[in-house]
mmCIF file of C-alpha atoms in Angstrom:
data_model
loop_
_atom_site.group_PDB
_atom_site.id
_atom_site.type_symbol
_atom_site.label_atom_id
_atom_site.label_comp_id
_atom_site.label_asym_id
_atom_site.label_seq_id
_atom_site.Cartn_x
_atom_site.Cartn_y
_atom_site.Cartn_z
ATOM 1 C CA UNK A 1 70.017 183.226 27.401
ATOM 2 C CA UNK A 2 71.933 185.970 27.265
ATOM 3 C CA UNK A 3 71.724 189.601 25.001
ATOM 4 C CA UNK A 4 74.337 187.895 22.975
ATOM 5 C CA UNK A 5 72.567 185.173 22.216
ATOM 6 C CA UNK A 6 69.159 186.860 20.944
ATOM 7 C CA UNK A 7 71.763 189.135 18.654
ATOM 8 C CA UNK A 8 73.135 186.083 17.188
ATOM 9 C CA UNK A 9 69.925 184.986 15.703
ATOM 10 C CA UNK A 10 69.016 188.375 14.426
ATOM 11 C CA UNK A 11 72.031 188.421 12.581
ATOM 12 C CA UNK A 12 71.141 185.629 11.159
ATOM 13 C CA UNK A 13 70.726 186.176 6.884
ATOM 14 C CA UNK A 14 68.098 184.298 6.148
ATOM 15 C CA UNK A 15 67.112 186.178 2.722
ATOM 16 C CA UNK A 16 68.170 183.188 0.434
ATOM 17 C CA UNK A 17 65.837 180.559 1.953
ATOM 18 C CA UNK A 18 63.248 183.070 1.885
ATOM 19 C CA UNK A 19 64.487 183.872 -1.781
ATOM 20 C CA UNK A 20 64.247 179.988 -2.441
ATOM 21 C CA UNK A 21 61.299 179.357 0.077
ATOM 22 C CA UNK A 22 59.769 182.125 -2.514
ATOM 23 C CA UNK A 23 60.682 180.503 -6.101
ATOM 24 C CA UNK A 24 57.691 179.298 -7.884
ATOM 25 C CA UNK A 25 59.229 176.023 -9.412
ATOM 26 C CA UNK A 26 62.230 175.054 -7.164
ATOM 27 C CA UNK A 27 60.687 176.434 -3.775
ATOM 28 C CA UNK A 28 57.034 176.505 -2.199
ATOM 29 C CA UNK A 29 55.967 179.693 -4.142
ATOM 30 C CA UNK A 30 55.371 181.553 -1.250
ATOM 31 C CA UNK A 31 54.752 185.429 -1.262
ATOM 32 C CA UNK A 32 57.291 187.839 0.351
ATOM 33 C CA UNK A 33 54.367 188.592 3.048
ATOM 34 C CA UNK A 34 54.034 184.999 4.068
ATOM 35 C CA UNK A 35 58.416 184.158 4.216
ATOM 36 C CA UNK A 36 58.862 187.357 6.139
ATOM 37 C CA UNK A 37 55.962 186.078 8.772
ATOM 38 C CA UNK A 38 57.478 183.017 9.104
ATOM 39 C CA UNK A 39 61.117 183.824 9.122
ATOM 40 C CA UNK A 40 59.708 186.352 12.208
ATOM 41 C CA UNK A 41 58.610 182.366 13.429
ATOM 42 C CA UNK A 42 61.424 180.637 12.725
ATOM 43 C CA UNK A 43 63.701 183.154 14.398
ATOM 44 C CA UNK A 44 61.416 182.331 17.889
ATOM 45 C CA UNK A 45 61.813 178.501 16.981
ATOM 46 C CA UNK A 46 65.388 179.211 16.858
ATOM 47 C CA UNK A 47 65.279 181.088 20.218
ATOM 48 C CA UNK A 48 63.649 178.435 21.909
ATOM 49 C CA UNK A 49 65.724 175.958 20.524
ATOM 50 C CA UNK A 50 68.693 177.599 21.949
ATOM 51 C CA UNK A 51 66.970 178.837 25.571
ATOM 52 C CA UNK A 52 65.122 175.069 25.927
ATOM 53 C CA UNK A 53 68.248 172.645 24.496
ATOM 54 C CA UNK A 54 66.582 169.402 25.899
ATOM 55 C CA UNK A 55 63.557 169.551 24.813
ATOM 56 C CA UNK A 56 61.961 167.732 21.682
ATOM 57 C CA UNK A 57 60.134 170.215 19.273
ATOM 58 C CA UNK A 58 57.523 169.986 16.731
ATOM 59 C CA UNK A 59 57.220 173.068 14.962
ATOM 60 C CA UNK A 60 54.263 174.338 12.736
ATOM 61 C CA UNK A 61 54.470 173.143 9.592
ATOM 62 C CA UNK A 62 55.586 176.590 7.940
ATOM 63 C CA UNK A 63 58.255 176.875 10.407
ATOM 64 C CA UNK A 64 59.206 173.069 10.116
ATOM 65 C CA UNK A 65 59.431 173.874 6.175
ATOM 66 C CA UNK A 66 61.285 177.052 6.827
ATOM 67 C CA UNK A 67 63.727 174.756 8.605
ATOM 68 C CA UNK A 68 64.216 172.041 5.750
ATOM 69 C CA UNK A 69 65.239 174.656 3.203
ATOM 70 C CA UNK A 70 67.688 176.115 6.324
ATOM 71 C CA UNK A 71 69.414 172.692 6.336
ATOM 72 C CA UNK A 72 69.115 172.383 2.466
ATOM 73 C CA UNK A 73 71.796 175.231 2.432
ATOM 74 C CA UNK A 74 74.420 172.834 4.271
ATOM 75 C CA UNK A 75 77.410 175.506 4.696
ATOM 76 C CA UNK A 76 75.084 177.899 5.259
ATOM 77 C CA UNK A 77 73.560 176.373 7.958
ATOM 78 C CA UNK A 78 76.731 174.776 9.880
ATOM 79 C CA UNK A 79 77.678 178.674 10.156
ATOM 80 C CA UNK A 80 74.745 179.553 11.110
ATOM 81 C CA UNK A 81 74.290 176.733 14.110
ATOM 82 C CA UNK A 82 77.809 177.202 15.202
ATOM 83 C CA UNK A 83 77.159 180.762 15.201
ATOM 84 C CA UNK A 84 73.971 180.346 17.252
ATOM 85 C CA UNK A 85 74.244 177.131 19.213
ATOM 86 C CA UNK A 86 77.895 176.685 19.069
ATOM 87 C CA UNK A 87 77.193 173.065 17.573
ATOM 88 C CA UNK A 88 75.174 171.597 14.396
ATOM 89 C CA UNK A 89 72.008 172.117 15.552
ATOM 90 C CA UNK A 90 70.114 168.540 14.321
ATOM 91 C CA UNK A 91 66.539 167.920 12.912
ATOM 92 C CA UNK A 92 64.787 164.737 13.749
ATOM 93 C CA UNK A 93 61.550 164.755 11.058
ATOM 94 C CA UNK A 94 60.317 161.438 12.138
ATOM 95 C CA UNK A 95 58.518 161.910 15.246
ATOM 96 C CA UNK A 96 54.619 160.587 15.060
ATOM 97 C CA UNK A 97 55.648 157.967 12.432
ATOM 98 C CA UNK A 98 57.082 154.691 14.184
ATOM 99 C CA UNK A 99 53.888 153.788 15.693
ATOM 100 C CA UNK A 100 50.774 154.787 17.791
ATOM 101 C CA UNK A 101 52.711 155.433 21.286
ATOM 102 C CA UNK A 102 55.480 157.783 19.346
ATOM 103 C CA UNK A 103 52.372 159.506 17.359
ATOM 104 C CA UNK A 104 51.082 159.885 21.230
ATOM 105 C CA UNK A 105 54.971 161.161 21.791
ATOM 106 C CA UNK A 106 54.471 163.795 18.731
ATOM 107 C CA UNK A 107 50.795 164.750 20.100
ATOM 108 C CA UNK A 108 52.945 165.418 23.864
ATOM 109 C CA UNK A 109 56.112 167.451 22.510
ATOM 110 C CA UNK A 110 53.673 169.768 19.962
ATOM 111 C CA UNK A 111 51.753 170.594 23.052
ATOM 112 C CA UNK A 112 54.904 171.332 25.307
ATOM 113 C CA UNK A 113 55.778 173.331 22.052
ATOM 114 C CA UNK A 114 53.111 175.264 22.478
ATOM 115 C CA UNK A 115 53.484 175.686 25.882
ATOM 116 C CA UNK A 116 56.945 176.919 25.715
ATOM 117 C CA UNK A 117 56.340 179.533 22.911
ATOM 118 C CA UNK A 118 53.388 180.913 24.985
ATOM 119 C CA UNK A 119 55.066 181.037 28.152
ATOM 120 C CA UNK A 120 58.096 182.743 26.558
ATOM 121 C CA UNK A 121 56.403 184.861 24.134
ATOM 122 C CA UNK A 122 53.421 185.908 25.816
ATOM 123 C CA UNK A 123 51.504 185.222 22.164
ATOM 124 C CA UNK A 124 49.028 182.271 21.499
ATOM 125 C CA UNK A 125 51.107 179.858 19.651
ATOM 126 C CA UNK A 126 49.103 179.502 15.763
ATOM 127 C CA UNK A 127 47.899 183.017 15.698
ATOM 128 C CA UNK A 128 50.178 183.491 12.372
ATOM 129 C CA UNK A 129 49.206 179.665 11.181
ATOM 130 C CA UNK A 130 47.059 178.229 8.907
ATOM 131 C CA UNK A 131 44.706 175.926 10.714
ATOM 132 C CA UNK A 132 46.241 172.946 8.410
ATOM 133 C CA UNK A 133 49.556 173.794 9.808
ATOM 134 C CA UNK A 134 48.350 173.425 13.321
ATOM 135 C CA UNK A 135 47.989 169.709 13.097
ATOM 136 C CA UNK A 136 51.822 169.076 12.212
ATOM 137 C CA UNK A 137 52.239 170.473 15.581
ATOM 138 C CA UNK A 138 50.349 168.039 17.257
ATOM 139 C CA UNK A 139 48.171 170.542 18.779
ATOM 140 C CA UNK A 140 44.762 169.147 16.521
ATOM 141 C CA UNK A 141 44.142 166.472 14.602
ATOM 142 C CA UNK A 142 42.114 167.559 11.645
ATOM 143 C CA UNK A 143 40.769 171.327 11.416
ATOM 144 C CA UNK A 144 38.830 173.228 8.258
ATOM 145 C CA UNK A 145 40.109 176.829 6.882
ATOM 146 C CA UNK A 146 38.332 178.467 4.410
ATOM 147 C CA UNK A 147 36.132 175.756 3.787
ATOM 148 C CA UNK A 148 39.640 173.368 2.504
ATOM 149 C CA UNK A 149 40.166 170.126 5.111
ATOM 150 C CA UNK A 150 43.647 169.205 5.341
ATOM 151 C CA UNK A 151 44.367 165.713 7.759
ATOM 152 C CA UNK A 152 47.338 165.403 10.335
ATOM 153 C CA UNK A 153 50.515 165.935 8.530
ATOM 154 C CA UNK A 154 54.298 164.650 9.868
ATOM 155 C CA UNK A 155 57.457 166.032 9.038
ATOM 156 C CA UNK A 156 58.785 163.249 6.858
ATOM 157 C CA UNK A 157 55.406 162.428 4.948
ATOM 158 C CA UNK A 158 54.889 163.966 1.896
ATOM 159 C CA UNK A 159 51.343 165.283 2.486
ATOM 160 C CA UNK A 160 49.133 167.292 -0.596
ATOM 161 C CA UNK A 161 47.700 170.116 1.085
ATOM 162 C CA UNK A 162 44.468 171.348 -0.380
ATOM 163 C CA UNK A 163 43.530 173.877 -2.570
ATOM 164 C CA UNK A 164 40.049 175.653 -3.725
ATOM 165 C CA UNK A 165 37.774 173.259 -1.333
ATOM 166 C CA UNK A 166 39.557 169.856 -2.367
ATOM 167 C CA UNK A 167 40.302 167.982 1.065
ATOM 168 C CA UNK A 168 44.076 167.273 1.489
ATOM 169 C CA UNK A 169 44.811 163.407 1.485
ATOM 170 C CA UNK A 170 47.831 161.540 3.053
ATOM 171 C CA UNK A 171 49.068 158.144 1.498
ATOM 172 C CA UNK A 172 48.258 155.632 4.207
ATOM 173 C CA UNK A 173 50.465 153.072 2.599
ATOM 174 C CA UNK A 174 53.393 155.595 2.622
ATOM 175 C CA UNK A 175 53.072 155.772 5.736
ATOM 176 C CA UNK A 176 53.006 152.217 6.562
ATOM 177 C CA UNK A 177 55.967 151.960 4.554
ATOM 178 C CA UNK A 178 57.572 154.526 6.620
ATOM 179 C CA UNK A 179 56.750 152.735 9.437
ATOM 180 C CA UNK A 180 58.585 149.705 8.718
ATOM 181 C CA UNK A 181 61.935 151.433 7.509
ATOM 182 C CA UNK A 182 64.780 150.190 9.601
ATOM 183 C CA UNK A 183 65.549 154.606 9.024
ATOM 184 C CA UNK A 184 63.156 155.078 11.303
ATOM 185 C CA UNK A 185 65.126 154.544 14.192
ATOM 186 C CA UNK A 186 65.124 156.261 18.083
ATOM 187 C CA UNK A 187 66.635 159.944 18.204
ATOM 188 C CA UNK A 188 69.913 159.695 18.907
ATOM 189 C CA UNK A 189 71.111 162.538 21.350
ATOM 190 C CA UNK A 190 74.698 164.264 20.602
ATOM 191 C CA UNK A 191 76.463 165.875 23.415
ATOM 192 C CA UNK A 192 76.355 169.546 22.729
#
């Protein structure tokens, strides 16, 4: 990766998903403290993205979601890929959900995750996340913060996150019905 490269994705505007990621009812209600940490995230997912093209990811879930409203803004982000990548840079949210050797696949590629951010970065990996948003990245299963359980969450799933000590839940028949969508169907890899 060259200087060019790393300028690219710091040009990158990114105040309207963090404007939307912000909104109350049409976004996730986030404060400006939290959208500016993870748009600081996202920028490295987008970094590694473009210095590791073959590998699978699995961001944190904050990153992940940073991502979806990216993509929500279609023209915006076309430019922005092409500007970046040079090509439509393509999400793949159903990793971990076709099955117990691809959940073993999601558990794999959020650890190489990991490993990549640390070895580039120099930073541990969830020292910005919220313990529930560890799991999405298949580095733990089930953790506690502030006293609030959350289970494993997928990109893909819709998963209630918990609030004032009320464990998180996931649908189990959701994602059994997941499961057996013919949607759910291997990655399929564009030439870049």
């Amino acid at each position: 990766m060259n200087a060019q490269d790393m300028l690219a994705i710091a040009a990158l505007d990114l105040e309207p998903i963090k404007v939307k990621l912000m909104h109350k009812e049409s976004g996730e209600g986030w404060t400006l403290e939290r959208a500016n940490a993870i748009e600081f995230e996202y920028r490295r997912f987008l970094y590694l993205m473009k210095q590791y093209p073959d590998e699978q990811t699995a961001p944190l879930v904050d990153v992940d979601t940073f991502w979806h409203y990216h993509i929500l803004d279609t023209m915006k982000y076309a430019v922005d890929c092409d500007a970046v990548f040079g090509h439509f840079l393509h999400h793949f949210p159903y990793i971990g959900l076709r099955g117990e050797d691809d959940e073993a696949a999601h558990i794999r590629v959020g650890l190489r995750m990991k490993e990549l951010y640390e070895d580039t970065f120099a930073e541990d990996y969830v020292r910005n996340a919220a313990p529930a948003d560890i799991a999405h990245s298949g580095v733990a299963a089930k953790l506690a913060h502030s006293g609030v359980a959350a289970q494993f969450a997928h990109s893909g799933v819709a998963a209630q996150f918990a609030h004032s000590g009320v464990a998180g839940t996931q649908t189990d028949a959701l994602i059994a019905a997941a499961q057996q969508s013919s949607f759910y169907s291997l990655r399929p890899r564009l030439p870049a």
